[in-house]
CSV table of C-alpha atoms in Angstrom, one decimal:
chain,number,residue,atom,x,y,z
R,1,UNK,CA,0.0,0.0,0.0
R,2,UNK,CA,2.9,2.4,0.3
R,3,UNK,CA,4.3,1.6,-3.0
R,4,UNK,CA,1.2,2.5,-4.0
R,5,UNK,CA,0.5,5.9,-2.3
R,6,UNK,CA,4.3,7.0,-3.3
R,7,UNK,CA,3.5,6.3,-7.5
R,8,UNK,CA,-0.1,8.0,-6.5
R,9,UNK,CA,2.1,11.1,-5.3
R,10,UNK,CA,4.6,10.8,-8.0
R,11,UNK,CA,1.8,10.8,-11.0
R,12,UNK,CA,0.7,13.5,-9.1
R,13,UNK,CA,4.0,15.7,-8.3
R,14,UNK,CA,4.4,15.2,-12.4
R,15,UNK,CA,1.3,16.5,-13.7
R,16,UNK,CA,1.7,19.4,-11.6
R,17,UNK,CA,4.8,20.2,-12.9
R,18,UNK,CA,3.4,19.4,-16.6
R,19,UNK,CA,0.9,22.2,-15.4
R,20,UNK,CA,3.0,24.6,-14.1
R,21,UNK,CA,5.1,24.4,-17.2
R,22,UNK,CA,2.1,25.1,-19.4
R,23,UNK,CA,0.7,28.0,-17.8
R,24,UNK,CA,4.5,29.5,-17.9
R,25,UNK,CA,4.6,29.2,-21.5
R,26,UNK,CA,1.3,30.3,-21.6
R,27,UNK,CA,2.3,33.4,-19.8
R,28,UNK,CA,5.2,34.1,-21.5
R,29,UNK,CA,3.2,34.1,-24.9
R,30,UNK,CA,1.0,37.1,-23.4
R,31,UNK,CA,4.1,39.7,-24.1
R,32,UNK,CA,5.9,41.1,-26.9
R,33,UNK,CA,5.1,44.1,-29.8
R,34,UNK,CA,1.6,45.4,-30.5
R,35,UNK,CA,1.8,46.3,-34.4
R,36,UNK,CA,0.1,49.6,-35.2
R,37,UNK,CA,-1.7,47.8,-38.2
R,38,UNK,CA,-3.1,45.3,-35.8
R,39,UNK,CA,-6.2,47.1,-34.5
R,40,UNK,CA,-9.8,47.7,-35.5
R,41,UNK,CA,-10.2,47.9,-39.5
R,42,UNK,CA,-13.8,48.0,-39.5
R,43,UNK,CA,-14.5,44.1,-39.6
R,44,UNK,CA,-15.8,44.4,-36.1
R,45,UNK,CA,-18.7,42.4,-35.3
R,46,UNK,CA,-21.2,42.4,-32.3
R,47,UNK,CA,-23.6,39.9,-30.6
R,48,UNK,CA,-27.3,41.1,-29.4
R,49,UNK,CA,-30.0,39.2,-27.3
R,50,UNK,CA,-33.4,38.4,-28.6
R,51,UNK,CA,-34.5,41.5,-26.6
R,52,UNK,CA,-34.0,43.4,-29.9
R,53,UNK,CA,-36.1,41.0,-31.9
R,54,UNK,CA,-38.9,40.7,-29.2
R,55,UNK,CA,-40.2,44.3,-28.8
R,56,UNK,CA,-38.6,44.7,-25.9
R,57,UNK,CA,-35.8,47.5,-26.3
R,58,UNK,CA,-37.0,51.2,-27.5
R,59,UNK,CA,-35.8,54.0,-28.9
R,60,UNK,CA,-33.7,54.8,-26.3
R,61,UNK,CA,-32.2,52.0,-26.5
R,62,UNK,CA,-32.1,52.1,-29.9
R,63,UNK,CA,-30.2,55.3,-30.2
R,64,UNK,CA,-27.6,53.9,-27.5
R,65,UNK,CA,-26.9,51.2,-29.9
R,66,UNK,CA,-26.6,53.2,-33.0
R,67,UNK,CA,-24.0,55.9,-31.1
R,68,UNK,CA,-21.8,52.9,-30.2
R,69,UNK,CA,-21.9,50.9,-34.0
R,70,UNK,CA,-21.2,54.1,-35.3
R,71,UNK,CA,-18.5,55.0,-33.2
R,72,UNK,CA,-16.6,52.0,-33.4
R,73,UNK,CA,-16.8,51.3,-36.7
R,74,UNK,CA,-19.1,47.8,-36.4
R,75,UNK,CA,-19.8,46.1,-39.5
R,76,UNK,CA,-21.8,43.3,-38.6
R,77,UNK,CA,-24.4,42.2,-35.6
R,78,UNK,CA,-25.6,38.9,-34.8
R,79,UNK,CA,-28.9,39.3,-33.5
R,80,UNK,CA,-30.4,36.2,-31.3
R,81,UNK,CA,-33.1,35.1,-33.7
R,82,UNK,CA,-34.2,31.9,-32.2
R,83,UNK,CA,-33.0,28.1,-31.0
R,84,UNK,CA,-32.4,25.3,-32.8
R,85,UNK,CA,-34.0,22.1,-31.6
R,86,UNK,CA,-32.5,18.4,-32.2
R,87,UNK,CA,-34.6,18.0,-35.5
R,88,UNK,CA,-33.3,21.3,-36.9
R,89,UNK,CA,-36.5,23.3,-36.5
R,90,UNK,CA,-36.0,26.8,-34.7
R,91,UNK,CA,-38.1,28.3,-32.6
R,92,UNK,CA,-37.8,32.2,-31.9
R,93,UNK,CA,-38.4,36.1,-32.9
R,94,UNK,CA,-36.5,36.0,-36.2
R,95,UNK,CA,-39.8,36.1,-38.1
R,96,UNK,CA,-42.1,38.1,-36.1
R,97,UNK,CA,-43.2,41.5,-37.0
R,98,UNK,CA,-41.4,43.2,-34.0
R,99,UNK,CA,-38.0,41.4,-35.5
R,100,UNK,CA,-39.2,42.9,-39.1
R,101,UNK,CA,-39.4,46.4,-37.5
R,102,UNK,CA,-35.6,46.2,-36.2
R,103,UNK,CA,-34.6,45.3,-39.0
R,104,UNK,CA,-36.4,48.1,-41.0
R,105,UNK,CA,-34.6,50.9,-38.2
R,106,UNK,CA,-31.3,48.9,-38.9
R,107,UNK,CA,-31.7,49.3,-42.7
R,108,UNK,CA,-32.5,52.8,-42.3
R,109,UNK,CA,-30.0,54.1,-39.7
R,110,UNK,CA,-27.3,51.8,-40.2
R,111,UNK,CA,-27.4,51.1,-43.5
R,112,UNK,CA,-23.7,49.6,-43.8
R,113,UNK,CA,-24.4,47.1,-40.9
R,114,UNK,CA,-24.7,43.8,-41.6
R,115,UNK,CA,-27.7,42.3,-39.3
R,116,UNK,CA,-27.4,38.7,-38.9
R,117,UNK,CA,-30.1,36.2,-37.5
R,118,UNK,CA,-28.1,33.9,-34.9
R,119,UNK,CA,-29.2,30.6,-34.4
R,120,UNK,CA,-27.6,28.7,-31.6
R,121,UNK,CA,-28.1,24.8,-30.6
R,122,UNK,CA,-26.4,23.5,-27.6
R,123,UNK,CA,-25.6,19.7,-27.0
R,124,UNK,CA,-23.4,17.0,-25.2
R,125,UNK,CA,-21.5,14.6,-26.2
R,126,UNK,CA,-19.4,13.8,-30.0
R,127,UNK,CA,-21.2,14.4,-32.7
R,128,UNK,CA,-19.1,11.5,-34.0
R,129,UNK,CA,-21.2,8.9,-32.1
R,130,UNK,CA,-24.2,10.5,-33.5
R,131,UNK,CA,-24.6,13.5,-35.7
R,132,UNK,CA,-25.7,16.5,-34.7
R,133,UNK,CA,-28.3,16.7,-36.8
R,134,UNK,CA,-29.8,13.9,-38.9
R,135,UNK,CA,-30.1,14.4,-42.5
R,136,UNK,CA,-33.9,15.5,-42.4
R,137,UNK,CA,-32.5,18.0,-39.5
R,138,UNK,CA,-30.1,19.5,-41.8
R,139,UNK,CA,-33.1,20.0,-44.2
R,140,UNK,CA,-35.0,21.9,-41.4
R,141,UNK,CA,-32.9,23.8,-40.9
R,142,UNK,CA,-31.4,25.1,-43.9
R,143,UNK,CA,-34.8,26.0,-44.8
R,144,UNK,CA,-35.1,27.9,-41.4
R,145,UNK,CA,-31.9,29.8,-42.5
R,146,UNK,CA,-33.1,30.3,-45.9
R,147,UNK,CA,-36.2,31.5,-44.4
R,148,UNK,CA,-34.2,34.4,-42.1
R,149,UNK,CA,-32.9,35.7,-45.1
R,150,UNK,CA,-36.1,35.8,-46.6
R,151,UNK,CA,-37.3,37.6,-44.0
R,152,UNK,CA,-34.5,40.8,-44.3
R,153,UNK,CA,-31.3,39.3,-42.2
R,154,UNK,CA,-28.5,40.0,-44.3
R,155,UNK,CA,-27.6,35.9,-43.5
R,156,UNK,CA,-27.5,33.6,-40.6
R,157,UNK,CA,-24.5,33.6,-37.6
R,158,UNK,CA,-24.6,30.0,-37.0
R,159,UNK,CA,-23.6,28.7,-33.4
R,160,UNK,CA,-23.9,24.9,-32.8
R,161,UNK,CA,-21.9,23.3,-30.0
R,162,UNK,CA,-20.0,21.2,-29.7
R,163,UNK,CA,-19.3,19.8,-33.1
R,164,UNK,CA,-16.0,17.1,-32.9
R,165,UNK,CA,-13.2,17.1,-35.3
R,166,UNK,CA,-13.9,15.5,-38.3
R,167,UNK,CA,-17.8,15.1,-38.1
R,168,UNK,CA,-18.5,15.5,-41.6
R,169,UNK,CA,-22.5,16.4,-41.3
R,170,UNK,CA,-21.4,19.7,-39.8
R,171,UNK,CA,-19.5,20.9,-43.6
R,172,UNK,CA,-22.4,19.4,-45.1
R,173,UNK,CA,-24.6,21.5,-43.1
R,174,UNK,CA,-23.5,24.6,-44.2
R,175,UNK,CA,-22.9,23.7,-47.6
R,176,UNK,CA,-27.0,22.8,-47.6
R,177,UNK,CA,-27.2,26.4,-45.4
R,178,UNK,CA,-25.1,28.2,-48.0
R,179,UNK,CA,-26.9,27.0,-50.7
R,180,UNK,CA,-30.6,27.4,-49.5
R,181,UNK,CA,-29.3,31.3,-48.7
R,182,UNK,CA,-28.2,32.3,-51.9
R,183,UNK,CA,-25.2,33.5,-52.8
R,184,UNK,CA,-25.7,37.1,-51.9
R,185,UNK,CA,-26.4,35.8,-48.0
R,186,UNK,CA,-23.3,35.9,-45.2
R,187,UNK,CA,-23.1,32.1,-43.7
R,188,UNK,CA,-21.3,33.1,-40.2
R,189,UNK,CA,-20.1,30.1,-38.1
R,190,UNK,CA,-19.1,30.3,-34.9
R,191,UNK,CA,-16.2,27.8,-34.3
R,192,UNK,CA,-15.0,25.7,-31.4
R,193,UNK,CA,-11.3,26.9,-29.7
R,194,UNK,CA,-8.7,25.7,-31.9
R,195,UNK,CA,-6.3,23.0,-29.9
R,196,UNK,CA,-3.1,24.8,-28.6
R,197,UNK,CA,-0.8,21.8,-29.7
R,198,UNK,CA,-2.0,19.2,-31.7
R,199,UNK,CA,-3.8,16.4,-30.6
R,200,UNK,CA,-4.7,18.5,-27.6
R,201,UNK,CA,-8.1,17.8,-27.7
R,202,UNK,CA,-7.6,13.5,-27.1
R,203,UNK,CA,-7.0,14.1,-23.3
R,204,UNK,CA,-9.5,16.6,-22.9
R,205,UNK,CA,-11.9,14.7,-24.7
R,206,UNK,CA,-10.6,11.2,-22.3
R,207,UNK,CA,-11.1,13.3,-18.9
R,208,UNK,CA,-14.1,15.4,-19.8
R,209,UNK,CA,-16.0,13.3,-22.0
R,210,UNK,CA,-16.7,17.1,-24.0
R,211,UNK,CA,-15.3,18.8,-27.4
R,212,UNK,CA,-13.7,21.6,-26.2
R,213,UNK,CA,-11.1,22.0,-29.1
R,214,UNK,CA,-11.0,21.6,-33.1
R,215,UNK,CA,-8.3,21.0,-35.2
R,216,UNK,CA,-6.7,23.6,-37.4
R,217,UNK,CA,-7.7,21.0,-40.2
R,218,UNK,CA,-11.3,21.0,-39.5
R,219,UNK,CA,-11.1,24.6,-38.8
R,220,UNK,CA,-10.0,24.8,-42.3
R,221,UNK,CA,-12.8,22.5,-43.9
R,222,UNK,CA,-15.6,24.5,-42.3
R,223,UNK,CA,-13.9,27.8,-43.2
R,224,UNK,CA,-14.4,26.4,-46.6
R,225,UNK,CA,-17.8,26.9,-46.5
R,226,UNK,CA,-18.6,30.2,-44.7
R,227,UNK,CA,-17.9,33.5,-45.2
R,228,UNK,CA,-16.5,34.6,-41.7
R,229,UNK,CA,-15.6,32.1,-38.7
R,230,UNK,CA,-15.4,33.6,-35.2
R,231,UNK,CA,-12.9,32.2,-32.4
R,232,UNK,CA,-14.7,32.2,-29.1
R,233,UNK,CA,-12.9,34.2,-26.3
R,234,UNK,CA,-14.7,33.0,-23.5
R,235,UNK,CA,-15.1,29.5,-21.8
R,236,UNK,CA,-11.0,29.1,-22.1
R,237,UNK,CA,-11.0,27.4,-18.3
R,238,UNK,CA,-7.3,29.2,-18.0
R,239,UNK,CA,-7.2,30.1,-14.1
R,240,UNK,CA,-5.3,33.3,-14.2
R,241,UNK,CA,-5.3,36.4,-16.2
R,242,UNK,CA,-1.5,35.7,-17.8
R,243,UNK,CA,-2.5,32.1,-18.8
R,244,UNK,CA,-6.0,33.7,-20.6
R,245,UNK,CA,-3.6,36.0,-22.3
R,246,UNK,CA,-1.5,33.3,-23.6
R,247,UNK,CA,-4.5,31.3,-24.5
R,248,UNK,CA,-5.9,33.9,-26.8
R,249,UNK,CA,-2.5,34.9,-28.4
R,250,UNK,CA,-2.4,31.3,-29.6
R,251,UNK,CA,-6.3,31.2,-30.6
R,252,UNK,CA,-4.8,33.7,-32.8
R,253,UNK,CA,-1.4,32.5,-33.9
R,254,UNK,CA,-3.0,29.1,-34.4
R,255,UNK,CA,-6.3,30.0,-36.6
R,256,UNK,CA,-4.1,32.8,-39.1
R,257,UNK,CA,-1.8,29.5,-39.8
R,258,UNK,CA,-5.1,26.9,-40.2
R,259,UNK,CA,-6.6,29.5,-42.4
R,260,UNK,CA,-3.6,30.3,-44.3
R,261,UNK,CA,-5.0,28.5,-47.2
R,262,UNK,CA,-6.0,29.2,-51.0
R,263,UNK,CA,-9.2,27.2,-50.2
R,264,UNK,CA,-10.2,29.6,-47.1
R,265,UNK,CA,-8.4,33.1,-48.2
R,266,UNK,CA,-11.7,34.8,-48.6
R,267,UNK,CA,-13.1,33.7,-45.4
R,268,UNK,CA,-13.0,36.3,-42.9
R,269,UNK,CA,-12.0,35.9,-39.3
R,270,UNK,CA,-13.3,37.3,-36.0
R,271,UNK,CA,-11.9,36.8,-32.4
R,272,UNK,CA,-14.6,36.9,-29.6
R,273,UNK,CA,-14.3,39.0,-26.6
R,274,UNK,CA,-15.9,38.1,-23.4
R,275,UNK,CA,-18.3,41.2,-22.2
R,276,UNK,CA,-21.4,39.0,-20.8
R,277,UNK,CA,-22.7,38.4,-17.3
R,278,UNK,CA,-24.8,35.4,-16.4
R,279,UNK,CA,-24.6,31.5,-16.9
R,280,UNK,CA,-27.3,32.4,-20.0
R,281,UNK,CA,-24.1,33.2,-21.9
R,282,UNK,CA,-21.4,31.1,-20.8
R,283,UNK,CA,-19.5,30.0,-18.2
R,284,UNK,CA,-18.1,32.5,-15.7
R,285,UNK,CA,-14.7,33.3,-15.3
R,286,UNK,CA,-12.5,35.3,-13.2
R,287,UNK,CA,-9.7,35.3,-15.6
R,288,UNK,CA,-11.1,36.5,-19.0
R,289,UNK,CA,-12.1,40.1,-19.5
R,290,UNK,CA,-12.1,42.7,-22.6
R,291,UNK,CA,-8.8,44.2,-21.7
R,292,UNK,CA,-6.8,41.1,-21.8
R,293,UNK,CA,-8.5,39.6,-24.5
R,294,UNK,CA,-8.0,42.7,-26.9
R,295,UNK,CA,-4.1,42.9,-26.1
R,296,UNK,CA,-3.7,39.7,-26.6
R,297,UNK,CA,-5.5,39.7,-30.2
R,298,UNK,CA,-3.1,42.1,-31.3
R,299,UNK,CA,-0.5,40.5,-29.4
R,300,UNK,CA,-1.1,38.0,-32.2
R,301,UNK,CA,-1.6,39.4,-34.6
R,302,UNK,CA,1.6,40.9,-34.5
R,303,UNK,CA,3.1,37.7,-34.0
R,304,UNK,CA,1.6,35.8,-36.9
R,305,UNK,CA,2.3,38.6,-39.3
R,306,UNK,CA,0.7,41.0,-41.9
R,307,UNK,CA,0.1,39.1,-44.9
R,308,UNK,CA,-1.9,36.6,-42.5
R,309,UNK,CA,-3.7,38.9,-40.7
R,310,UNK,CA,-3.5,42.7,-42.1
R,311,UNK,CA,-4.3,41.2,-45.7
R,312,UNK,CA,-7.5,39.1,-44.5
R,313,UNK,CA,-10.9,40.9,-43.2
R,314,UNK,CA,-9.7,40.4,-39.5
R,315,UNK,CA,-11.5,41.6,-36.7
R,316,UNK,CA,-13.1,41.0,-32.8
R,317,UNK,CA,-16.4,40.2,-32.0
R,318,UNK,CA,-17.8,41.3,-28.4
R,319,UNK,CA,-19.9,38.8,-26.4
R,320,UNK,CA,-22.6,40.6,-26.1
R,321,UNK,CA,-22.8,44.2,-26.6
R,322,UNK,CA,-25.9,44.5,-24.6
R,323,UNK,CA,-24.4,43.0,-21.6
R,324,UNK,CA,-20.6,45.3,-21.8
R,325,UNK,CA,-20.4,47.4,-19.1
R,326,UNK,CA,-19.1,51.0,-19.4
R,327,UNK,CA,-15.2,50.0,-18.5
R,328,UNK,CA,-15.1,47.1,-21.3
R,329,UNK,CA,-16.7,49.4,-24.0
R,330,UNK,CA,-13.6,51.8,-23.2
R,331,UNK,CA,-11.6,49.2,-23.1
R,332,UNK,CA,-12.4,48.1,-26.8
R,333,UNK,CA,-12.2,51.5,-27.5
R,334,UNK,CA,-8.9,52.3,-26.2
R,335,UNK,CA,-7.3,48.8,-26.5
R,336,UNK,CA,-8.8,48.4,-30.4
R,337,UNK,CA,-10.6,50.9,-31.9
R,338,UNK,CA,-8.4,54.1,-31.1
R,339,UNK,CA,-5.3,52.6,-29.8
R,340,UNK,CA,-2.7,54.6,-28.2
R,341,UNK,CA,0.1,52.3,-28.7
């Protein structure tokens, strides 16, 4: 028994060092030049709650949102437009006639904003085992996105999760999405984290029985098929600010070398940034925040160079704009939009 208890504390004393060593490098990837190129360009893009869609903001509200697109320079809003169920239907305020009148104000007051309808399925387990969505599914809701379009979203922002590496349903999804749009429609997609090494994903997957990562393979596939991905900034489970940092430098570094590709060079790329409050969003975590998140984006993008990143429609996304409080707006502004260095 004390053979035992002494390789118990050994396994142990090792993975804590294995640990240790992984948040320093982490850490030590959250420092180095900011590039003046890599900052806002207007490809800025913005979630919103149903609340818009439902009747239940005004013109207050309204005029609060229009100061702050206009101001920062955002391109493109994903507007919570309903949820997807396990047979691909969607149920929500995408086609309802308070839904039609935002998107009437949008179209007149900010004309060169592209509203989205975001449609968001959560789920457990691989999608491997059992796909997502069967093939009648993907018929359901293809048509539901076809139908947002119809209805005077400029596309859809797509947001299933998780989807595993490799699960070809998911490509074939959007390529049925895509096609039931039209080709004047934006397919938006937001991905899962991409793996910090490779093969990252195994043990996480072993331990956790979850997707947390993709590949930057897959990563490329689905870029194939959309028009802009988005990198999640939140949910990273790093425990301290400097690891988070890290994390999102090599989100970065990571997706500008998956999507360095001729098959995924028009596909534009946004990095999320955590503004939410509540479980309704995601998990909570002490360590992510605007600030960090936004340096380390152009942290690096700086590191994986210009003709990666200054060349391609690159931008951030901020989880959710409704919910950003007053000090993470100036933080985009200061960190992003208008950056002093």
């Amino acid at each position: 028994m004390k053979w035992l208890l002494k390789r118990v504390a050994a396994g142990v004393a090792a993975l804590l060092v294995v640990v240790v060593a992984a948040g320093a490098l982490l850490g030590m990837r959250f420092s180095g030049d900011k590039a003046d190129w890599a900052a806002g360009a207007g490809g800025d893009a913005a979630w919103l709650s149903g609340e818009w869609l439902a009747g239940e903001r005004g013109q207050d509200d309204r005029d609060a949102l229009k100061a702050r697109v206009e101001r920062a320079g955002i391109g493109e809003l994903y507007v919570l437009a309903g949820t997807i169920g396990a047979d691909g239907t969607v149920e929500g305020a995408g086609g309802s006639e308070e839904a039609a009148a935002f998107l009437a104000w949008a179209d007149e007051e900010l004309p060169d904003v592209r509203v989205l309808a975001w449609l968001r399925h959560r789920a457990d387990g691989s999608s491997l085992v059992e796909d997502r969505f069967d093939e009648q599914g993907r018929e359901e809701l293809a048509a539901a996105a076809g139908g947002m379009a119809e209805a005077g979203f400029a596309g859809v922002h797509l947001d299933v999760a998780p989807v595993s590496v490799n699960d070809p349903s998911y490509p074939a999804l959007l390529k049925a999405v895509g096609e039931e749009m039209g080709d004047d429609a934006v397919l938006s997609v937001q991905a899962l984290p991409v793996e910090l090494v490779p093969g990252l994903r195994v043990p996480y997957f072993a331990i956790d029985r979850g997707e947390r990562y993709w590949s930057k393979g897959y990563l490329r596939r689905v870029a194939e098929h959309t028009d802009v991905v988005v990198i999640p900034g939140h949910g990273s489970g790093m425990p301290v600010g400097s690891m988070y940092g890290g994390y999102m430098v090599r989100q970065v570094e990571e997706a500008a070398e998956a999507l360095d590709d001729d098959r995924a060079e028009d596909t534009a790329v946004r990095f999320g940034i955590p503004s939410y409050e509540g479980g309704e969003w995601g998990p909570e975590s002490g360590s992510e925040d605007a600030a960090t998140a936004l340096e380390a984006v152009r942290i690096g993008m700086t590191k994986a160079g210009a003709p990666r990143m200054r060349d391609r429609d690159t931008g951030v996304a901020l989880y959710l704009l409704d919910t950003a409080s007053d000090e993470e707006w100036d933080a985009y502004m200061s960190e992003w939009v208008e950056p002093s260095g």
